[in-house]
Backbone as a printed PyTorch tensor [residue, N CA C, xyz], in Angstrom:
tensor([[[-15.0530,  -9.6250,   4.3250],
         [-14.9690,  -9.6870,   2.7870],
         [-13.3390,  -9.7930,   2.7400]],

        [[-12.8620, -10.7010,   2.1520],
         [-11.5050, -10.6140,   1.8440],
         [-11.2580,  -9.7830,   0.7010]],

        [[-10.1120,  -9.2340,   0.5670],
         [ -9.6290,  -8.3960,  -0.6560],
         [ -8.3330,  -8.6730,  -0.8080]],

        [[ -7.7770,  -8.5080,  -1.8850],
         [ -6.3940,  -8.3560,  -2.4900],
         [ -5.9600,  -7.5510,  -3.3380]],

        [[ -4.6400,  -7.1850,  -3.4800],
         [ -4.0680,  -6.0700,  -4.2280],
         [ -2.9920,  -6.7990,  -5.2500]],

        [[ -2.8810,  -6.4120,  -6.3250],
         [ -1.7990,  -6.8970,  -7.1370],
         [ -1.2480,  -5.9320,  -7.9650]],

        [[  0.0230,  -5.1400,  -7.5080],
         [  0.5490,  -4.0460,  -7.9380],
         [  1.1210,  -4.8230,  -9.4740]],

        [[  1.2870,  -3.7850, -10.3450],
         [  1.4320,  -4.2970, -11.8090],
         [  2.8890,  -4.7350, -11.9620]],

        [[  3.8200,  -4.5110, -11.1930],
         [  5.3750,  -5.1450, -11.3890],
         [  5.1510,  -6.4830, -11.3400]],

        [[  4.4420,  -7.0440, -10.4050],
         [  4.5890,  -8.6140, -10.1160],
         [  3.5280,  -9.2340,  -9.9020]],

        [[  3.3920, -10.5630, -10.0620],
         [  1.8420, -11.2690,  -9.8180],
         [  1.6040, -11.4550,  -8.1520]],

        [[  2.1890, -10.9040,  -7.3060],
         [  1.7330, -11.4630,  -6.0600],
         [  0.8290, -10.0040,  -5.5480]],

        [[  0.1480, -10.3650,  -4.3730],
         [ -1.1300,  -9.6200,  -4.1460],
         [ -1.0550,  -9.0170,  -2.7440]],

        [[ -1.7290,  -7.7700,  -2.5700],
         [ -1.6240,  -7.0540,  -1.1520],
         [ -2.8790,  -7.2730,  -0.9550]],

        [[ -3.4020,  -8.4430,   0.1520],
         [ -4.5810,  -8.5520,   0.6420],
         [ -5.0310,  -7.4010,   1.6020]],

        [[ -6.0730,  -6.7880,   1.6640],
         [ -6.4010,  -5.7170,   2.2650],
         [ -7.5300,  -6.0170,   3.3720]],

        [[ -7.2490,  -5.3360,   4.6860],
         [ -7.9100,  -5.4450,   5.5200],
         [ -7.7430,  -4.2890,   6.4500]],

        [[ -8.6560,  -3.2700,   7.1620],
         [ -7.9820,  -2.2250,   7.9160],
         [ -7.3750,  -2.8860,   9.2540]],

        [[ -6.3960,  -2.1870,   9.6540],
         [ -5.8050,  -2.5540,  11.1180],
         [ -6.1870,  -2.1260,  11.9480]],

        [[ -7.5730,  -1.7070,  12.1400],
         [ -7.9200,  -1.3530,  13.3310],
         [ -8.0840,  -2.3930,  14.6120]],

        [[ -7.1150,  -1.9970,  15.2320],
         [ -6.6820,  -2.9780,  16.4120],
         [ -6.9250,  -2.4770,  17.9060]],

        [[ -7.7850,  -2.9300,  18.6010],
         [ -8.0300,  -2.1940,  20.0700],
         [ -8.0380,  -0.9050,  19.9640]],

        [[ -8.4250,  -0.0700,  18.9980],
         [ -8.7540,   1.1500,  19.0990],
         [ -7.3290,   2.0040,  18.9700]],

        [[ -6.3250,   1.4120,  18.4160],
         [ -4.7920,   1.9130,  18.5880],
         [ -4.4920,   2.5660,  17.2430]],

        [[ -5.1080,   2.5930,  16.2390],
         [ -4.8060,   3.1650,  14.9580],
         [ -4.1890,   4.4220,  15.0930]],

        [[ -4.4980,   5.1230,  16.0060],
         [ -4.0570,   6.5940,  15.9660],
         [ -2.8550,   6.8050,  16.4130]],

        [[ -2.2940,   5.7790,  17.3730],
         [ -1.1280,   5.4850,  18.3540],
         [  0.1060,   5.1610,  17.3230]],

        [[ -0.1380,   4.7530,  16.0500],
         [  0.9410,   4.3390,  15.3780],
         [  2.1010,   5.5140,  15.2240]],

        [[  3.2250,   5.2500,  15.3570],
         [  4.3510,   6.6510,  15.5470],
         [  4.5720,   6.8560,  13.9380]],

        [[  4.9670,   8.2210,  13.9430],
         [  5.3700,   8.9220,  12.4420],
         [  6.8200,   8.5210,  12.6010]],

        [[  7.2420,   8.0360,  11.3110],
         [  8.5480,   7.7400,  11.1660],
         [  9.1040,   9.1920,  10.4410]],

        [[ 10.1390,   9.9790,  11.2160],
         [ 10.7250,  10.9980,  10.7410],
         [ 12.1050,  10.8600,  10.4400]],

        [[ 12.6410,  11.5670,   9.5770],
         [ 14.1700,  11.5040,   9.2340],
         [ 14.7350,  12.1440,  10.4970]],

        [[ 15.6220,  11.6550,  10.9070],
         [ 16.7670,  12.0380,  12.1030],
         [ 18.0600,  12.5720,  11.3050]],

        [[ 18.4190,  13.5630,  12.1320],
         [ 19.5900,  14.2220,  11.6780],
         [ 20.6560,  13.3230,  11.2800]],

        [[ 21.2730,  13.3370,  10.1070],
         [ 22.4770,  12.4540,   9.4120],
         [ 21.5940,  11.0640,   9.0520]],

        [[ 20.1750,  10.8080,   9.2580],
         [ 19.8200,   9.7010,   8.7490],
         [ 19.8800,   9.4820,   7.2300]],

        [[ 19.9860,   8.3020,   6.5400],
         [ 20.2680,   8.2480,   5.1350],
         [ 18.8880,   7.8760,   4.6170]],

        [[ 17.7290,   7.7370,   5.1090],
         [ 16.5310,   7.5250,   4.4720],
         [ 16.1840,   8.7010,   3.7640]],

        [[ 15.6140,   8.2030,   2.3850],
         [ 15.2030,   9.3840,   1.2400],
         [ 13.8170,   9.8240,   1.5240]],

        [[ 13.3210,   9.4090,   2.5210],
         [ 11.9160,   9.8050,   2.9050],
         [ 11.4840,  10.1150,   4.1100]],

        [[ 10.3200,  10.7310,   4.5040],
         [  9.5630,  10.9440,   5.8210],
         [  8.2270,  10.5240,   5.5760]],

        [[  7.5090,  10.4630,   6.6890],
         [  6.1380,  10.3170,   6.9800],
         [  5.4370,  11.5980,   7.2790]],

        [[  4.4030,  12.0890,   6.5510],
         [  3.7870,  13.2830,   7.2670],
         [  2.4330,  12.9900,   6.6430]],

        [[  1.3130,  14.2620,   7.1540],
         [  0.2280,  14.3540,   6.4260],
         [  0.1570,  14.1170,   4.6900]],

        [[ -0.9730,  13.5520,   4.4480],
         [ -1.0150,  13.4730,   2.8950],
         [ -2.4170,  14.1190,   2.4960]],

        [[ -2.2440,  14.7300,   1.3320],
         [ -3.6280,  15.0970,   0.5080],
         [ -4.1960,  13.9260,   0.1480]],

        [[ -3.7230,  12.9370,  -0.0250],
         [ -4.4160,  11.6980,  -0.9030],
         [ -5.3040,  11.0050,   0.2160]],

        [[ -4.6930,  10.7460,   1.5170],
         [ -5.3190,   9.8140,   2.5370],
         [ -4.3420,   9.9380,   3.6920]],

        [[ -4.8830,  10.4140,   4.8050],
         [ -4.2130,  10.1060,   6.1640],
         [ -2.7240,  10.5600,   6.2020]],

        [[ -1.9210,   9.8520,   6.3460],
         [ -0.3140,   9.5540,   6.2990],
         [  0.1850,   9.3120,   4.9960]],

        [[  1.0800,   9.8820,   4.4520],
         [  1.6390,   9.5750,   3.2780],
         [  3.6090,   9.6160,   3.5320]],

        [[  4.2160,   9.0040,   2.6560],
         [  5.4070,   8.9170,   2.5840],
         [  5.9090,  10.1330,   1.6420]],

        [[  7.0020,  10.7860,   2.0340],
         [  7.2660,  11.6900,   1.0170],
         [  8.8370,  11.7550,   0.7320]],

        [[  9.4350,  11.8660,  -0.3540],
         [ 10.8180,  11.9120,  -0.6590],
         [ 11.6400,  13.2190,  -0.1490]],

        [[ 12.3990,  13.0860,   0.5870],
         [ 13.0020,  14.2550,   1.3420],
         [ 14.6480,  14.5900,   0.3630]],

        [[ 14.6890,  13.9290,  -0.6720],
         [ 15.7830,  14.1730,  -1.7830],
         [ 15.2900,  13.5330,  -3.0230]],

        [[ 16.0740,  13.9090,  -3.8330],
         [ 15.9140,  13.2990,  -5.2500],
         [ 16.2200,  11.7900,  -5.1310]],

        [[ 15.2440,  10.9520,  -5.8690],
         [ 15.2850,   9.5580,  -6.0210],
         [ 15.3730,   9.0760,  -7.3250]],

        [[ 16.5090,   8.5180,  -7.6370],
         [ 16.5230,   8.2010,  -9.0390],
         [ 15.5720,   7.0090,  -9.4720]],

        [[ 15.1560,   7.0520, -10.6190],
         [ 14.4710,   5.7970, -11.2330],
         [ 15.2340,   4.6300, -10.9330]],

        [[ 14.6690,   3.2930, -10.5950],
         [ 15.1030,   2.3170, -10.4550],
         [ 15.6250,   1.8660,  -9.0040]],

        [[ 15.6590,   2.9270,  -8.0570],
         [ 16.0360,   2.8780,  -7.0300],
         [ 15.2480,   2.1440,  -5.7420]],

        [[ 15.6170,   1.3080,  -5.0900],
         [ 14.9400,   0.5430,  -4.0720],
         [ 15.0430,   1.3870,  -2.8490]],

        [[ 13.8790,   1.7060,  -2.6800],
         [ 13.5950,   3.1190,  -1.6490],
         [ 13.6040,   2.4590,  -0.1490]],

        [[ 12.5560,   1.4070,   0.0670],
         [ 12.2650,   0.7670,   1.2760],
         [ 11.6920,  -0.8200,   1.2450]],

        [[ 11.8890,  -1.3960,   2.1830],
         [ 11.2330,  -2.5910,   2.2660],
         [  9.6780,  -2.5100,   3.1330]],

        [[  8.9010,  -3.2250,   2.7140],
         [  7.6120,  -3.4290,   3.3950],
         [  7.6500,  -4.3560,   4.3600]],

        [[  7.7780,  -4.0490,   5.6920],
         [  7.9820,  -4.6950,   6.8280],
         [  7.0150,  -5.2330,   7.5800]],

        [[  6.7430,  -6.2860,   8.3800],
         [  5.8900,  -6.4460,   9.4620],
         [  5.9720,  -7.9280,   9.7990]],

        [[  4.9810,  -8.3050,  10.4910],
         [  4.9070,  -9.6970,  11.1170],
         [  4.4760, -10.7120,   9.9240]],

        [[  5.2660, -11.8290,   9.6570],
         [  4.8340, -12.5980,   8.5000],
         [  4.0890, -13.6350,   9.3960]],

        [[  2.9990, -14.0490,   8.6160],
         [  1.6710, -14.8890,   9.1780],
         [  1.2320, -15.4400,   7.8150]],

        [[  0.0480, -16.3850,   8.1560],
         [ -0.4940, -16.6920,   7.0620],
         [ -1.8470, -15.9930,   6.8960]],

        [[ -2.6980, -16.0780,   5.4220],
         [ -3.7030, -15.2190,   5.1730],
         [ -4.9060, -15.7740,   6.3660]],

        [[ -4.8390, -16.9590,   6.4010],
         [ -6.2360, -17.4080,   7.4620],
         [ -5.7740, -16.7540,   9.0110]],

        [[ -4.4430, -16.7210,   9.3950],
         [ -4.2880, -16.0860,  10.7560],
         [ -4.5020, -14.6760,  10.5470]],

        [[ -4.2890, -14.1800,   9.4450],
         [ -4.3370, -12.5310,   9.4460],
         [ -5.9810, -12.3550,   9.4600]],

        [[ -6.9110, -13.2470,   8.8520],
         [ -8.0970, -12.9050,   8.7070],
         [ -8.9000, -13.1320,  10.0570]],

        [[ -8.1110, -13.7530,  10.8630],
         [ -8.6880, -14.1940,  12.4330],
         [ -8.3770, -12.8380,  13.3960]],

        [[ -7.8970, -11.9450,  12.8180],
         [ -7.6370, -10.7950,  13.7570],
         [ -9.0720,  -9.8760,  13.7240]],

        [[ -9.0580,  -8.6200,  14.6080],
         [-10.2780,  -8.0840,  14.6570],
         [-10.6960,  -7.5280,  13.4380]],

        [[-12.1140,  -7.6060,  13.3430],
         [-12.6520,  -6.9660,  12.0230],
         [-12.2640,  -5.5460,  11.4920]],

        [[-12.2510,  -5.4960,  10.1940],
         [-11.8190,  -4.2000,   9.9120],
         [-12.5110,  -2.9380,  10.0780]],

        [[-12.0970,  -1.8940,  10.1560],
         [-12.9990,  -0.6020,  10.3910],
         [-13.6560,  -0.2400,   9.0370]],

        [[-15.2110,  -0.2520,   9.4180],
         [-16.1760,  -0.3010,   8.6280],
         [-16.0440,   0.9910,   7.8840]],

        [[-15.5590,   2.2820,   8.5740],
         [-15.2180,   3.3510,   8.0250],
         [-14.3880,   3.5160,   6.9070]],

        [[-13.3030,   2.5680,   6.7070],
         [-12.4370,   2.6460,   5.8420],
         [-11.8840,   1.2850,   5.2680]],

        [[-12.7340,   0.7460,   4.5600],
         [-12.4350,  -0.7140,   4.3550],
         [-11.4460,  -1.0180,   3.4480]],

        [[-11.0960,  -0.0060,   2.5490],
         [ -9.9490,  -0.1270,   1.7450],
         [ -8.5440,   0.1390,   2.0860]],

        [[ -8.4340,   0.5330,   3.4820],
         [ -7.2490,   0.7120,   4.2190],
         [ -6.5470,  -0.6870,   4.8080]],

        [[ -5.4300,  -0.7650,   4.3750],
         [ -4.7680,  -1.9660,   4.6260],
         [ -3.2810,  -1.8890,   5.3960]],

        [[ -2.6850,  -2.9300,   5.9410],
         [ -1.6500,  -3.1200,   6.0620],
         [ -0.8620,  -4.4980,   5.9620]],

        [[ -1.7010,  -5.3850,   5.1050],
         [ -1.6320,  -6.4490,   4.7910],
         [ -1.1660,  -6.6340,   3.3530]],

        [[  0.0220,  -7.4930,   3.0020],
         [  0.4810,  -7.7710,   1.7760],
         [  0.9350,  -9.0280,   1.5750]],

        [[  0.3910,  -9.7350,   0.7290],
         [  0.5790, -11.3790,   0.6560],
         [  1.6790, -11.7460,  -0.5490]],

        [[  2.6680, -12.5790,  -0.0830],
         [  3.7870, -12.7030,  -0.8900],
         [  3.3280, -13.9330,  -2.0090]],

        [[  4.0960, -14.1600,  -3.0630],
         [  3.9460, -15.2840,  -3.8780],
         [  3.5540, -16.5890,  -3.2500]],

        [[  4.4340, -17.0460,  -2.2520],
         [  3.8840, -18.1620,  -1.5220],
         [  2.9430, -18.2170,  -0.6790]],

        [[  1.9690, -17.4150,  -0.5370],
         [  0.8280, -17.2480,   0.3480],
         [  1.0700, -16.6230,   1.9480]],

        [[  2.3900, -16.5300,   2.1300],
         [  2.6930, -15.6790,   3.3390],
         [  2.3060, -14.1950,   3.3650]],

        [[  1.7750, -13.6780,   4.5760],
         [  1.2940, -12.4460,   4.4150],
         [  2.1230, -11.3600,   5.5420]],

        [[  2.7770, -10.2440,   5.0150],
         [  3.1660,  -9.3900,   5.8160],
         [  2.0600,  -8.5820,   6.3470]],

        [[  2.0670,  -8.6880,   7.7930],
         [  1.2110,  -7.6850,   8.6090],
         [  1.7900,  -6.4680,   9.1970]],

        [[  1.9780,  -5.3240,   8.4840],
         [  2.4870,  -4.1770,   8.7680],
         [  1.8000,  -3.3910,   9.8070]],

        [[  0.6350,  -3.9790,  10.2320],
         [ -0.0950,  -3.2760,  11.7830],
         [  0.8090,  -3.8680,  12.8540]],

        [[  1.8420,  -4.9770,  12.6850],
         [  2.5450,  -5.4780,  14.0570],
         [  4.0400,  -5.5010,  13.1710]],

        [[  4.8140,  -4.7020,  13.8760],
         [  6.2550,  -4.5120,  13.4670],
         [  6.3760,  -4.0090,  12.2560]],

        [[  5.4560,  -3.1190,  11.6440],
         [  5.6830,  -2.4830,  10.3790],
         [  6.3510,  -1.2470,  10.2080]],

        [[  6.6870,  -0.7600,   9.2020],
         [  7.7450,   0.1470,   8.9690],
         [  7.0860,   1.5910,   8.2400]],

        [[  7.4330,   2.4400,   7.7940],
         [  6.9510,   3.7840,   7.0220],
         [  6.5240,   3.3190,   5.8220]],

        [[  6.8750,   2.0300,   5.0450],
         [  6.2930,   1.7170,   3.7700],
         [  4.6550,   1.6100,   4.1370]],

        [[  4.2140,   1.0620,   5.1400],
         [  2.8780,   0.9670,   5.4380],
         [  1.8590,   2.2240,   5.1310]],

        [[  2.6250,   3.4050,   5.1110],
         [  1.9570,   4.5520,   4.8660],
         [  1.8070,   5.0910,   3.6080]],

        [[  2.6030,   4.1500,   2.5490],
         [  2.4920,   4.7940,   1.2520],
         [  1.1520,   4.6060,   0.6470]],

        [[  0.8310,   5.5080,  -0.0680],
         [ -0.7100,   5.6010,  -0.6380],
         [ -0.6510,   5.2300,  -1.9900]],

        [[ -2.1010,   4.7930,  -2.4640],
         [ -2.1800,   4.5880,  -3.8300],
         [ -2.2700,   5.5620,  -4.7500]],

        [[ -1.9190,   5.5500,  -5.9270],
         [ -2.3430,   6.5780,  -7.0950],
         [ -2.3760,   5.6310,  -8.2960]],

        [[ -3.4840,   6.1370,  -9.2850],
         [ -3.4280,   5.5750, -10.6220],
         [ -2.0610,   5.9110, -11.5520]],

        [[ -1.4200,   6.8770, -11.1170],
         [ -0.3110,   7.1050, -12.0210],
         [  0.8640,   7.2130, -11.0390]],

        [[  1.1350,   6.1750, -10.3960],
         [  2.4380,   6.0790,  -9.3160],
         [  3.6840,   6.4530,  -9.8250]],

        [[  4.3520,   6.7850,  -8.7290],
         [  5.9820,   7.0810,  -9.0870],
         [  6.6330,   5.7790,  -8.5650]],

        [[  6.2140,   4.5880,  -8.0740],
         [  6.8460,   3.9460,  -7.4200],
         [  6.0210,   2.3870,  -7.9300]],

        [[  6.8080,   1.3880,  -7.5870],
         [  6.0930,   0.0330,  -7.7560],
         [  6.6860,  -0.8240,  -6.8680]],

        [[  6.0220,  -2.0430,  -6.4330],
         [  6.5560,  -3.0450,  -5.5390],
         [  6.8410,  -4.3970,  -6.1900]],

        [[  7.9380,  -4.8950,  -5.8720],
         [  8.4180,  -6.3580,  -6.1470],
         [  8.8610,  -7.1150,  -5.1980]],

        [[  8.8770,  -8.2350,  -5.3940],
         [  9.3950,  -9.4010,  -4.3970],
         [ 10.6220,  -9.7350,  -5.0290]],

        [[ 11.6470,  -9.7060,  -4.1000],
         [ 13.0710, -10.1990,  -4.1640],
         [ 13.0570, -11.6120,  -4.1330]],

        [[ 14.4280, -12.0940,  -4.4730],
         [ 14.6460, -13.6450,  -4.2500],
         [ 14.5870, -14.0180,  -2.5770]],

        [[ 14.7530, -13.1810,  -1.8010],
         [ 14.5730, -13.3650,  -0.3400],
         [ 13.2320, -13.2360,   0.1140]],

        [[ 12.3470, -13.1150,  -0.7320],
         [ 10.7700, -12.8850,   0.0350],
         [ 10.5120, -11.7810,   0.4040]],

        [[ 11.2390, -10.7870,   0.2300],
         [ 10.9140,  -9.4120,   0.8640],
         [ 10.1960,  -8.5430,  -0.1780]],

        [[  9.2530,  -7.6920,   0.2430],
         [  8.4870,  -6.7640,  -0.7450],
         [  9.3610,  -5.4120,  -0.8580]],

        [[  9.8720,  -5.0800,  -1.6530],
         [ 10.4970,  -3.6730,  -1.7300],
         [  9.8160,  -2.7420,  -2.6220]],

        [[  9.9730,  -1.4170,  -2.3250],
         [  9.1810,  -0.2840,  -3.1690],
         [ 10.6160,   0.3040,  -3.7920]],

        [[ 10.1590,   0.3030,  -5.2210],
         [ 11.3150,   0.7830,  -6.0750],
         [ 10.4460,   1.9150,  -6.9370]],

        [[ 11.4890,   2.9100,  -7.2000],
         [ 10.9760,   4.2310,  -8.0210],
         [ 10.8510,   3.7330,  -9.3560]],

        [[  9.5340,   4.0450,  -9.9630],
         [  9.4600,   3.8230, -11.3180],
         [  9.9870,   5.0590, -12.5310]],

        [[ 10.2620,   6.0840, -11.7240],
         [ 10.7950,   7.3210, -12.3570],
         [ 11.2600,   8.0520, -11.4820]],

        [[ 12.3790,   9.2510, -11.9810],
         [ 12.7390,  10.0850, -11.0300],
         [ 11.9040,  10.8210,  -9.9020]],

        [[ 11.9830,  10.9460,  -8.7710],
         [ 11.0680,  11.3200,  -7.8220],
         [ 11.7580,  12.6600,  -7.0900]],

        [[ 11.0100,  13.7220,  -6.8850],
         [ 11.7840,  15.1220,  -6.5450],
         [ 11.4710,  15.2930,  -5.0780]],

        [[ 12.2190,  15.8370,  -4.4480],
         [ 12.0370,  16.1150,  -2.8890],
         [ 10.7250,  16.7980,  -2.7430]],

        [[  9.9420,  16.3320,  -1.7290],
         [  8.6790,  16.7820,  -1.3780],
         [  7.7080,  16.0990,  -2.0620]],

        [[  7.8030,  15.2630,  -2.9030],
         [  6.9360,  14.6110,  -3.8820],
         [  6.3800,  13.2480,  -3.0460]],

        [[  5.2020,  13.0700,  -2.8770],
         [  4.6030,  11.7570,  -2.4310],
         [  5.0820,  10.5430,  -3.0090]],

        [[  5.5770,   9.3640,  -2.3220],
         [  5.7490,   8.1140,  -2.6560],
         [  4.1720,   7.3550,  -3.0370]],

        [[  3.9690,   6.7580,  -4.1310],
         [  2.7120,   6.2550,  -4.1720],
         [  3.1710,   4.7840,  -5.0840]],

        [[  2.2780,   3.8940,  -4.9700],
         [  2.0720,   2.8570,  -6.1140],
         [  0.6800,   2.4120,  -6.2200]],

        [[  0.3410,   1.7020,  -7.1330],
         [ -0.9930,   1.1330,  -7.6670],
         [ -1.3680,  -0.0030,  -6.7070]],

        [[ -2.3440,   0.2640,  -6.0630],
         [ -2.6340,  -0.9220,  -5.3420],
         [ -3.3490,  -2.1650,  -5.8670]],

        [[ -3.9820,  -2.0000,  -7.1870],
         [ -4.6190,  -2.8360,  -8.0740],
         [ -5.5600,  -3.7820,  -7.1610]],

        [[ -6.3200,  -3.2570,  -6.2590],
         [ -6.8950,  -4.0050,  -5.0540],
         [ -7.9790,  -5.0140,  -5.9430]],

        [[ -8.1020,  -6.2300,  -5.6280],
         [ -9.1590,  -7.2580,  -5.9660],
         [ -9.9110,  -7.6920,  -4.7960]],

        [[-11.1070,  -7.9050,  -4.9250],
         [-11.8850,  -8.2340,  -3.7890],
         [-12.7260,  -9.5990,  -4.2930]],

        [[-12.5160, -10.6820,  -3.2380],
         [-13.2000, -11.8080,  -3.4970],
         [-14.6080, -11.6640,  -3.3160]],

        [[-15.3660, -12.4130,  -4.6370],
         [-16.7800, -12.1390,  -4.5980],
         [-17.2300, -10.7920,  -5.4630]],

        [[-18.4630, -10.7390,  -5.6150],
         [-18.9440,  -9.5990,  -6.2080],
         [-19.4080,  -8.3040,  -5.5250]],

        [[-19.3310,  -7.2640,  -5.8830],
         [-19.4120,  -5.8490,  -4.9950],
         [-20.6490,  -5.1900,  -5.5730]],

        [[-21.5950,  -4.9110,  -4.7090],
         [-22.6770,  -3.9330,  -4.9010],
         [-22.2140,  -2.4480,  -5.3260]],

        [[-22.9910,  -1.4060,  -5.8990],
         [-22.7210,  -0.1950,  -6.3200],
         [-22.0970,   0.4130,  -5.1070]],

        [[-22.7090,   0.2600,  -3.7640],
         [-22.6820,   0.7980,  -2.7540],
         [-21.1720,   0.3060,  -2.0110]],

        [[-20.9440,  -0.7290,  -2.2560],
         [-19.6050,  -1.6770,  -1.6330],
         [-18.5480,  -1.1990,  -2.7420]],

        [[-18.6860,  -0.9230,  -3.6670],
         [-17.6950,  -0.4710,  -4.8080],
         [-17.5110,   1.0000,  -4.4390]],

        [[-18.0240,   1.6280,  -4.1310],
         [-18.0920,   3.1690,  -3.8440],
         [-17.2340,   3.3940,  -2.5000]],

        [[-16.9140,   2.4960,  -1.9020],
         [-16.0470,   2.2830,  -0.5880],
         [-14.7900,   2.3980,  -1.0960]],

        [[-14.5630,   2.0300,  -2.2590],
         [-13.0330,   1.8140,  -2.8790],
         [-12.7740,   3.1770,  -3.7790]],

        [[-13.4270,   4.3750,  -3.7170],
         [-13.2340,   5.3780,  -4.4090],
         [-11.8410,   5.8950,  -4.3940]],

        [[-11.3650,   6.1080,  -5.3060],
         [ -9.8330,   6.7380,  -5.5120],
         [ -9.9620,   8.1950,  -5.3310]],

        [[ -8.7600,   8.5920,  -4.5890],
         [ -8.6780,  10.0890,  -4.2120],
         [ -7.0890,  10.4270,  -4.4660]],

        [[ -6.5460,   9.5830,  -5.3270],
         [ -5.2750,   9.8590,  -5.6110],
         [ -4.7530,  11.4790,  -6.3300]],

        [[ -5.6310,  12.0060,  -6.7420],
         [ -5.3390,  13.6300,  -7.6040],
         [ -4.5370,  13.3650,  -8.8210]],

        [[ -4.3570,  12.2000,  -9.3520],
         [ -3.7830,  12.1960, -10.5230],
         [ -4.5130,  12.3250, -11.8650]],

        [[ -4.2970,  12.8800, -12.8950],
         [ -4.7680,  13.5980, -13.9180],
         [ -5.5810,  12.2240, -14.6680]],

        [[ -5.1390,  11.3450, -14.6760],
         [ -5.5920,   9.9760, -15.2570],
         [ -6.1980,   9.0770, -14.2370]],

        [[ -6.7370,   9.7570, -13.1330],
         [ -7.2640,   8.6410, -12.2310],
         [ -8.5640,   7.9610, -12.6690]],

        [[ -8.4420,   6.3930, -12.1200],
         [ -9.6290,   5.7310, -12.8550],
         [-10.7100,   5.6810, -11.8040]],

        [[-10.7210,   6.6030, -10.6110],
         [-11.6700,   6.6670,  -9.7770],
         [-12.0780,   5.6750,  -8.9130]],

        [[-11.1080,   4.4150,  -8.7670],
         [-11.2990,   3.5390,  -8.1050],
         [ -9.8100,   2.7510,  -7.6560]],

        [[ -9.7990,   2.2020,  -6.4020],
         [ -8.5870,   1.6360,  -5.8950],
         [ -8.5650,   0.2520,  -6.3970]],

        [[ -9.7780,  -0.4410,  -7.0260],
         [ -9.8630,  -1.9070,  -7.4870],
         [ -9.2360,  -1.8310,  -8.7250]],

        [[ -8.8510,  -3.0160,  -8.7260],
         [ -8.1390,  -3.2720, -10.3110],
         [ -9.1690,  -3.4660, -11.3010]],

        [[ -9.0060,  -2.8700, -12.4380],
         [ -9.8800,  -3.1840, -13.7430],
         [-10.2330,  -4.7020, -14.0190]],

        [[-11.5110,  -4.8770, -14.2240],
         [-11.6100,  -6.2760, -14.8110],
         [-10.9210,  -6.6740, -15.7640]],

        [[-10.7700,  -7.9940, -15.7930],
         [ -9.7160,  -8.6090, -16.7230],
         [-10.3190,  -8.0510, -18.4460]],

        [[-11.3900,  -8.0550, -18.4240],
         [-12.2510,  -7.6760, -19.9410],
         [-11.7140,  -6.3930, -20.0770]],

        [[-11.4860,  -5.3230, -19.1540],
         [-11.1800,  -4.0330, -19.2330],
         [ -9.6800,  -3.7600, -19.3770]],

        [[ -8.9430,  -4.6560, -19.0260],
         [ -7.4090,  -4.5320, -19.1410],
         [ -6.6480,  -4.8650, -20.4770]],

        [[ -5.7240,  -4.0910, -20.7460],
         [ -5.1470,  -4.3640, -22.1700],
         [ -4.2260,  -5.5570, -21.9410]],

        [[ -4.2700,  -6.1420, -22.9230],
         [ -3.1550,  -7.3660, -23.0460],
         [ -1.7760,  -7.1240, -22.8040]]])
């Protein structure tokens, strides 16, 4: 089942599929700040889900924090990859650009692949003029705060209640909508 995500800042989509490839998910290296490193973030365990990306110093509103990197491919090629992990179908490392190109962060990706979803995110994604996906602070972010953006997942086709339950949100936000899935058009405000 194909799935896509549309962050609210731009009309591009994050197509989702679990990156479970040859049983190597647990072998991805953590990206930790090195002494003298200018990265304003580090990767560590998250209360939201698995790994997360956290600010190591104050980040001002509007700051571009990092680029979502990975191997560029087509959506058709990305779908030829091994099946997703049925234990976690909402987990993804695939991000679709406006032109249909897909960034597969399970191959050549960086810390951006560990940014978790929140219904009240402190970051947003946008595609720049060079076709790069950048993560930008929507508001000021304090040290030790987890970086998040709204995945706005959309799924091709209709889902049963059981399938919808797989996309339950655990973002801990006070206004959590309870799902990683994007609200139906009829429920969205204009």
